[in-house]
């Protein structure tokens, strides 16, 4: 734990911030930050640092996907898995594409007519691949360097 001054509730108090890592109920990684009053031991606040969006995949149904809040919207970036990002090539055959963004962190509708649906399938597949390499081979990412892959959908 690290000492912090917690002033979110008005009066500043000496507190400890503890980060608890593990796995959430749905199998995704967890990085839970717990703020505890240093004098009383009472929990003042907690938040989950790993953000997960709700995805509607064409091939896997309802899934969770790593996402990142940026301002008032979300982007399809998985911070828990090396910052894997999913881009829309918009039928181009080269280039980076445009990073998928969304207002409510609910991605796709499970149908191919929705551009986000393919992004969910790509992000979810990359997530499963990362988790496989970590649990079976003890590696963070395909190359073991902690860097996530980049997915691009809607090629050509």
PDB file of C-alpha atoms in Angstrom, residues 4-153:
ATOM      1  CA  UNK A   4      -2.211   9.101   0.064  1.00  0.00           C
ATOM      2  CA  UNK A   5      -4.251  12.108   1.126  1.00  0.00           C
ATOM      3  CA  UNK A   6      -7.890  11.340   0.313  1.00  0.00           C
ATOM      4  CA  UNK A   7     -10.015  14.453  -0.121  1.00  0.00           C
ATOM      5  CA  UNK A   8     -12.797  13.252  -2.412  1.00  0.00           C
ATOM      6  CA  UNK A   9     -15.369  13.351   0.388  1.00  0.00           C
ATOM      7  CA  UNK A  10     -14.485  16.896   1.483  1.00  0.00           C
ATOM      8  CA  UNK A  11     -12.197  16.794   4.504  1.00  0.00           C
ATOM      9  CA  UNK A  12      -8.715  15.442   3.654  1.00  0.00           C
ATOM     10  CA  UNK A  13      -7.691  12.288   5.531  1.00  0.00           C
ATOM     11  CA  UNK A  14      -4.543  10.196   5.558  1.00  0.00           C
ATOM     12  CA  UNK A  15      -5.288   6.968   3.715  1.00  0.00           C
ATOM     13  CA  UNK A  16      -3.706   3.974   2.039  1.00  0.00           C
ATOM     14  CA  UNK A  17      -4.203   2.977  -1.564  1.00  0.00           C
ATOM     15  CA  UNK A  18      -3.875  -0.754  -2.098  1.00  0.00           C
ATOM     16  CA  UNK A  19      -3.945  -2.343  -5.543  1.00  0.00           C
ATOM     17  CA  UNK A  20      -5.328  -5.871  -5.623  1.00  0.00           C
ATOM     18  CA  UNK A  21      -4.744  -7.844  -8.821  1.00  0.00           C
ATOM     19  CA  UNK A  22      -6.372 -11.049  -9.968  1.00  0.00           C
ATOM     20  CA  UNK A  23      -9.257 -12.165 -12.134  1.00  0.00           C
ATOM     21  CA  UNK A  24     -12.824 -10.836 -12.225  1.00  0.00           C
ATOM     22  CA  UNK A  25     -15.898 -13.126 -12.168  1.00  0.00           C
ATOM     23  CA  UNK A  26     -16.095 -13.086 -15.973  1.00  0.00           C
ATOM     24  CA  UNK A  27     -12.457 -14.198 -16.306  1.00  0.00           C
ATOM     25  CA  UNK A  28     -11.000 -10.835 -17.288  1.00  0.00           C
ATOM     26  CA  UNK A  29      -8.007  -9.441 -15.408  1.00  0.00           C
ATOM     27  CA  UNK A  30      -8.622  -7.281 -12.334  1.00  0.00           C
ATOM     28  CA  UNK A  31      -6.689  -4.329 -10.950  1.00  0.00           C
ATOM     29  CA  UNK A  32      -8.837  -3.131  -8.033  1.00  0.00           C
ATOM     30  CA  UNK A  33      -7.732   0.064  -6.249  1.00  0.00           C
ATOM     31  CA  UNK A  34      -8.972   0.244  -2.638  1.00  0.00           C
ATOM     32  CA  UNK A  35      -8.649   3.447  -0.580  1.00  0.00           C
ATOM     33  CA  UNK A  36      -8.628   2.797   3.192  1.00  0.00           C
ATOM     34  CA  UNK A  37      -8.678   5.357   6.027  1.00  0.00           C
ATOM     35  CA  UNK A  38      -5.260   5.081   7.744  1.00  0.00           C
ATOM     36  CA  UNK A  39      -6.713   5.788  11.215  1.00  0.00           C
ATOM     37  CA  UNK A  40      -9.879   3.669  11.195  1.00  0.00           C
ATOM     38  CA  UNK A  41      -9.222   1.032   8.530  1.00  0.00           C
ATOM     39  CA  UNK A  42     -12.593   1.876   6.970  1.00  0.00           C
ATOM     40  CA  UNK A  43     -12.844   1.485   3.197  1.00  0.00           C
ATOM     41  CA  UNK A  44     -13.396   4.935   1.710  1.00  0.00           C
ATOM     42  CA  UNK A  45     -13.540   4.119  -1.989  1.00  0.00           C
ATOM     43  CA  UNK A  46     -12.667   1.506  -4.566  1.00  0.00           C
ATOM     44  CA  UNK A  47     -12.487   1.387  -8.335  1.00  0.00           C
ATOM     45  CA  UNK A  48     -11.639  -1.128 -11.018  1.00  0.00           C
ATOM     46  CA  UNK A  49      -8.752   0.100 -13.192  1.00  0.00           C
ATOM     47  CA  UNK A  50      -9.395  -2.522 -15.875  1.00  0.00           C
ATOM     48  CA  UNK A  51     -12.290  -1.292 -17.956  1.00  0.00           C
ATOM     49  CA  UNK A  52     -14.365  -3.723 -19.957  1.00  0.00           C
ATOM     50  CA  UNK A  53     -16.946  -2.992 -22.565  1.00  0.00           C
ATOM     51  CA  UNK A  54     -19.858  -5.184 -23.520  1.00  0.00           C
ATOM     52  CA  UNK A  55     -19.459  -6.730 -26.942  1.00  0.00           C
ATOM     53  CA  UNK A  56     -21.938  -8.409 -29.259  1.00  0.00           C
ATOM     54  CA  UNK A  57     -19.935 -10.760 -31.441  1.00  0.00           C
ATOM     55  CA  UNK A  58     -21.082 -12.470 -34.619  1.00  0.00           C
ATOM     56  CA  UNK A  59     -19.285 -15.709 -33.716  1.00  0.00           C
ATOM     57  CA  UNK A  60     -19.074 -15.767 -29.904  1.00  0.00           C
ATOM     58  CA  UNK A  61     -22.276 -14.033 -28.794  1.00  0.00           C
ATOM     59  CA  UNK A  62     -22.166 -11.653 -25.832  1.00  0.00           C
ATOM     60  CA  UNK A  63     -18.597 -11.100 -24.607  1.00  0.00           C
ATOM     61  CA  UNK A  64     -16.569  -8.565 -22.653  1.00  0.00           C
ATOM     62  CA  UNK A  65     -13.837  -6.661 -24.451  1.00  0.00           C
ATOM     63  CA  UNK A  66     -11.084  -4.449 -23.100  1.00  0.00           C
ATOM     64  CA  UNK A  67     -11.856  -0.781 -23.554  1.00  0.00           C
ATOM     65  CA  UNK A  68     -10.470   2.523 -22.399  1.00  0.00           C
ATOM     66  CA  UNK A  69     -12.380   5.661 -21.442  1.00  0.00           C
ATOM     67  CA  UNK A  70     -11.045   8.759 -23.158  1.00  0.00           C
ATOM     68  CA  UNK A  71     -12.927  11.939 -22.330  1.00  0.00           C
ATOM     69  CA  UNK A  72     -16.635  11.251 -22.697  1.00  0.00           C
ATOM     70  CA  UNK A  73     -16.241   8.240 -25.012  1.00  0.00           C
ATOM     71  CA  UNK A  74     -14.553   4.839 -25.113  1.00  0.00           C
ATOM     72  CA  UNK A  75     -12.026   3.337 -27.480  1.00  0.00           C
ATOM     73  CA  UNK A  76     -11.415  -0.322 -28.259  1.00  0.00           C
ATOM     74  CA  UNK A  77      -8.048  -0.477 -26.488  1.00  0.00           C
ATOM     75  CA  UNK A  78      -7.339  -3.336 -24.070  1.00  0.00           C
ATOM     76  CA  UNK A  79      -5.066  -1.912 -21.355  1.00  0.00           C
ATOM     77  CA  UNK A  80      -4.940  -5.270 -19.555  1.00  0.00           C
ATOM     78  CA  UNK A  81      -3.442  -6.988 -22.586  1.00  0.00           C
ATOM     79  CA  UNK A  82      -0.593  -4.805 -23.782  1.00  0.00           C
ATOM     80  CA  UNK A  83      -2.808  -2.022 -25.156  1.00  0.00           C
ATOM     81  CA  UNK A  84      -4.221  -4.138 -27.977  1.00  0.00           C
ATOM     82  CA  UNK A  85      -6.100  -1.809 -30.335  1.00  0.00           C
ATOM     83  CA  UNK A  86      -8.729  -2.512 -32.976  1.00  0.00           C
ATOM     84  CA  UNK A  87      -8.925  -0.311 -36.073  1.00  0.00           C
ATOM     85  CA  UNK A  88     -11.428   0.056 -38.925  1.00  0.00           C
ATOM     86  CA  UNK A  89      -9.741   0.083 -42.354  1.00  0.00           C
ATOM     87  CA  UNK A  90     -13.082   1.078 -43.958  1.00  0.00           C
ATOM     88  CA  UNK A  91     -12.403  -1.169 -46.958  1.00  0.00           C
ATOM     89  CA  UNK A  92      -8.942   0.265 -47.662  1.00  0.00           C
ATOM     90  CA  UNK A  93      -6.068  -2.108 -48.459  1.00  0.00           C
ATOM     91  CA  UNK A  94      -3.363  -0.202 -46.602  1.00  0.00           C
ATOM     92  CA  UNK A  95      -2.878   2.250 -43.773  1.00  0.00           C
ATOM     93  CA  UNK A  96      -3.565   2.185 -40.064  1.00  0.00           C
ATOM     94  CA  UNK A  97      -7.296   2.750 -40.169  1.00  0.00           C
ATOM     95  CA  UNK A  98      -9.404   4.546 -37.590  1.00  0.00           C
ATOM     96  CA  UNK A  99      -9.445   3.398 -33.972  1.00  0.00           C
ATOM     97  CA  UNK A 100     -12.920   2.209 -32.986  1.00  0.00           C
ATOM     98  CA  UNK A 101     -14.650   4.624 -30.598  1.00  0.00           C
ATOM     99  CA  UNK A 102     -18.046   4.439 -28.941  1.00  0.00           C
ATOM    100  CA  UNK A 103     -20.181   6.616 -26.677  1.00  0.00           C
ATOM    101  CA  UNK A 104     -21.585   3.961 -24.323  1.00  0.00           C
ATOM    102  CA  UNK A 105     -19.020   1.102 -24.246  1.00  0.00           C
ATOM    103  CA  UNK A 106     -21.465  -1.352 -25.838  1.00  0.00           C
ATOM    104  CA  UNK A 107     -19.886  -2.617 -29.060  1.00  0.00           C
ATOM    105  CA  UNK A 108     -21.627  -4.156 -32.079  1.00  0.00           C
ATOM    106  CA  UNK A 109     -24.998  -5.860 -32.331  1.00  0.00           C
ATOM    107  CA  UNK A 110     -23.906  -9.344 -33.429  1.00  0.00           C
ATOM    108  CA  UNK A 111     -24.780  -8.718 -37.083  1.00  0.00           C
ATOM    109  CA  UNK A 112     -22.298  -8.175 -39.929  1.00  0.00           C
ATOM    110  CA  UNK A 113     -24.134  -5.014 -41.032  1.00  0.00           C
ATOM    111  CA  UNK A 114     -22.813  -3.261 -37.905  1.00  0.00           C
ATOM    112  CA  UNK A 115     -19.141  -2.288 -38.384  1.00  0.00           C
ATOM    113  CA  UNK A 116     -18.421  -2.706 -34.669  1.00  0.00           C
ATOM    114  CA  UNK A 117     -19.447  -6.383 -34.721  1.00  0.00           C
ATOM    115  CA  UNK A 118     -16.308  -7.381 -36.654  1.00  0.00           C
ATOM    116  CA  UNK A 119     -14.261  -5.251 -34.255  1.00  0.00           C
ATOM    117  CA  UNK A 120     -15.708  -7.194 -31.317  1.00  0.00           C
ATOM    118  CA  UNK A 121     -14.767 -10.507 -32.946  1.00  0.00           C
ATOM    119  CA  UNK A 122     -11.208  -9.272 -33.600  1.00  0.00           C
ATOM    120  CA  UNK A 123     -10.744  -7.769 -30.124  1.00  0.00           C
ATOM    121  CA  UNK A 124     -12.201 -10.817 -28.402  1.00  0.00           C
ATOM    122  CA  UNK A 125     -10.034 -13.187 -30.458  1.00  0.00           C
ATOM    123  CA  UNK A 126      -6.916 -11.174 -29.591  1.00  0.00           C
ATOM    124  CA  UNK A 127      -7.952 -11.218 -25.929  1.00  0.00           C
ATOM    125  CA  UNK A 128      -8.289 -15.020 -25.940  1.00  0.00           C
ATOM    126  CA  UNK A 129      -4.934 -15.352 -27.714  1.00  0.00           C
ATOM    127  CA  UNK A 130      -3.193 -13.152 -25.118  1.00  0.00           C
ATOM    128  CA  UNK A 131      -4.790 -15.141 -22.286  1.00  0.00           C
ATOM    129  CA  UNK A 132      -3.727 -18.446 -23.888  1.00  0.00           C
ATOM    130  CA  UNK A 133      -0.081 -17.375 -24.193  1.00  0.00           C
ATOM    131  CA  UNK A 134      -0.103 -16.106 -20.603  1.00  0.00           C
ATOM    132  CA  UNK A 135      -1.744 -19.153 -19.008  1.00  0.00           C
ATOM    133  CA  UNK A 136      -0.170 -21.914 -21.126  1.00  0.00           C
ATOM    134  CA  UNK A 137       3.259 -20.493 -21.935  1.00  0.00           C
ATOM    135  CA  UNK A 138       3.711 -17.919 -19.157  1.00  0.00           C
ATOM    136  CA  UNK A 139       4.233 -15.147 -21.704  1.00  0.00           C
ATOM    137  CA  UNK A 140       2.748 -11.681 -21.824  1.00  0.00           C
ATOM    138  CA  UNK A 141       1.690 -11.478 -25.455  1.00  0.00           C
ATOM    139  CA  UNK A 142       2.647 -13.542 -28.465  1.00  0.00           C
ATOM    140  CA  UNK A 143       6.264 -12.354 -28.395  1.00  0.00           C
ATOM    141  CA  UNK A 144       6.479 -12.290 -24.602  1.00  0.00           C
ATOM    142  CA  UNK A 145       7.334  -8.576 -24.629  1.00  0.00           C
ATOM    143  CA  UNK A 146       4.136  -7.291 -22.994  1.00  0.00           C
ATOM    144  CA  UNK A 147       2.995  -5.561 -26.184  1.00  0.00           C
ATOM    145  CA  UNK A 148      -0.448  -6.248 -27.541  1.00  0.00           C
ATOM    146  CA  UNK A 149      -1.120  -6.920 -31.186  1.00  0.00           C
ATOM    147  CA  UNK A 150      -3.017  -4.556 -33.467  1.00  0.00           C
ATOM    148  CA  UNK A 151      -6.193  -5.723 -35.174  1.00  0.00           C
ATOM    149  CA  UNK A 152      -7.621  -4.201 -38.330  1.00  0.00           C
ATOM    150  CA  UNK A 153     -11.033  -5.098 -39.703  1.00  0.00           C
TER     151      UNK A 153
END
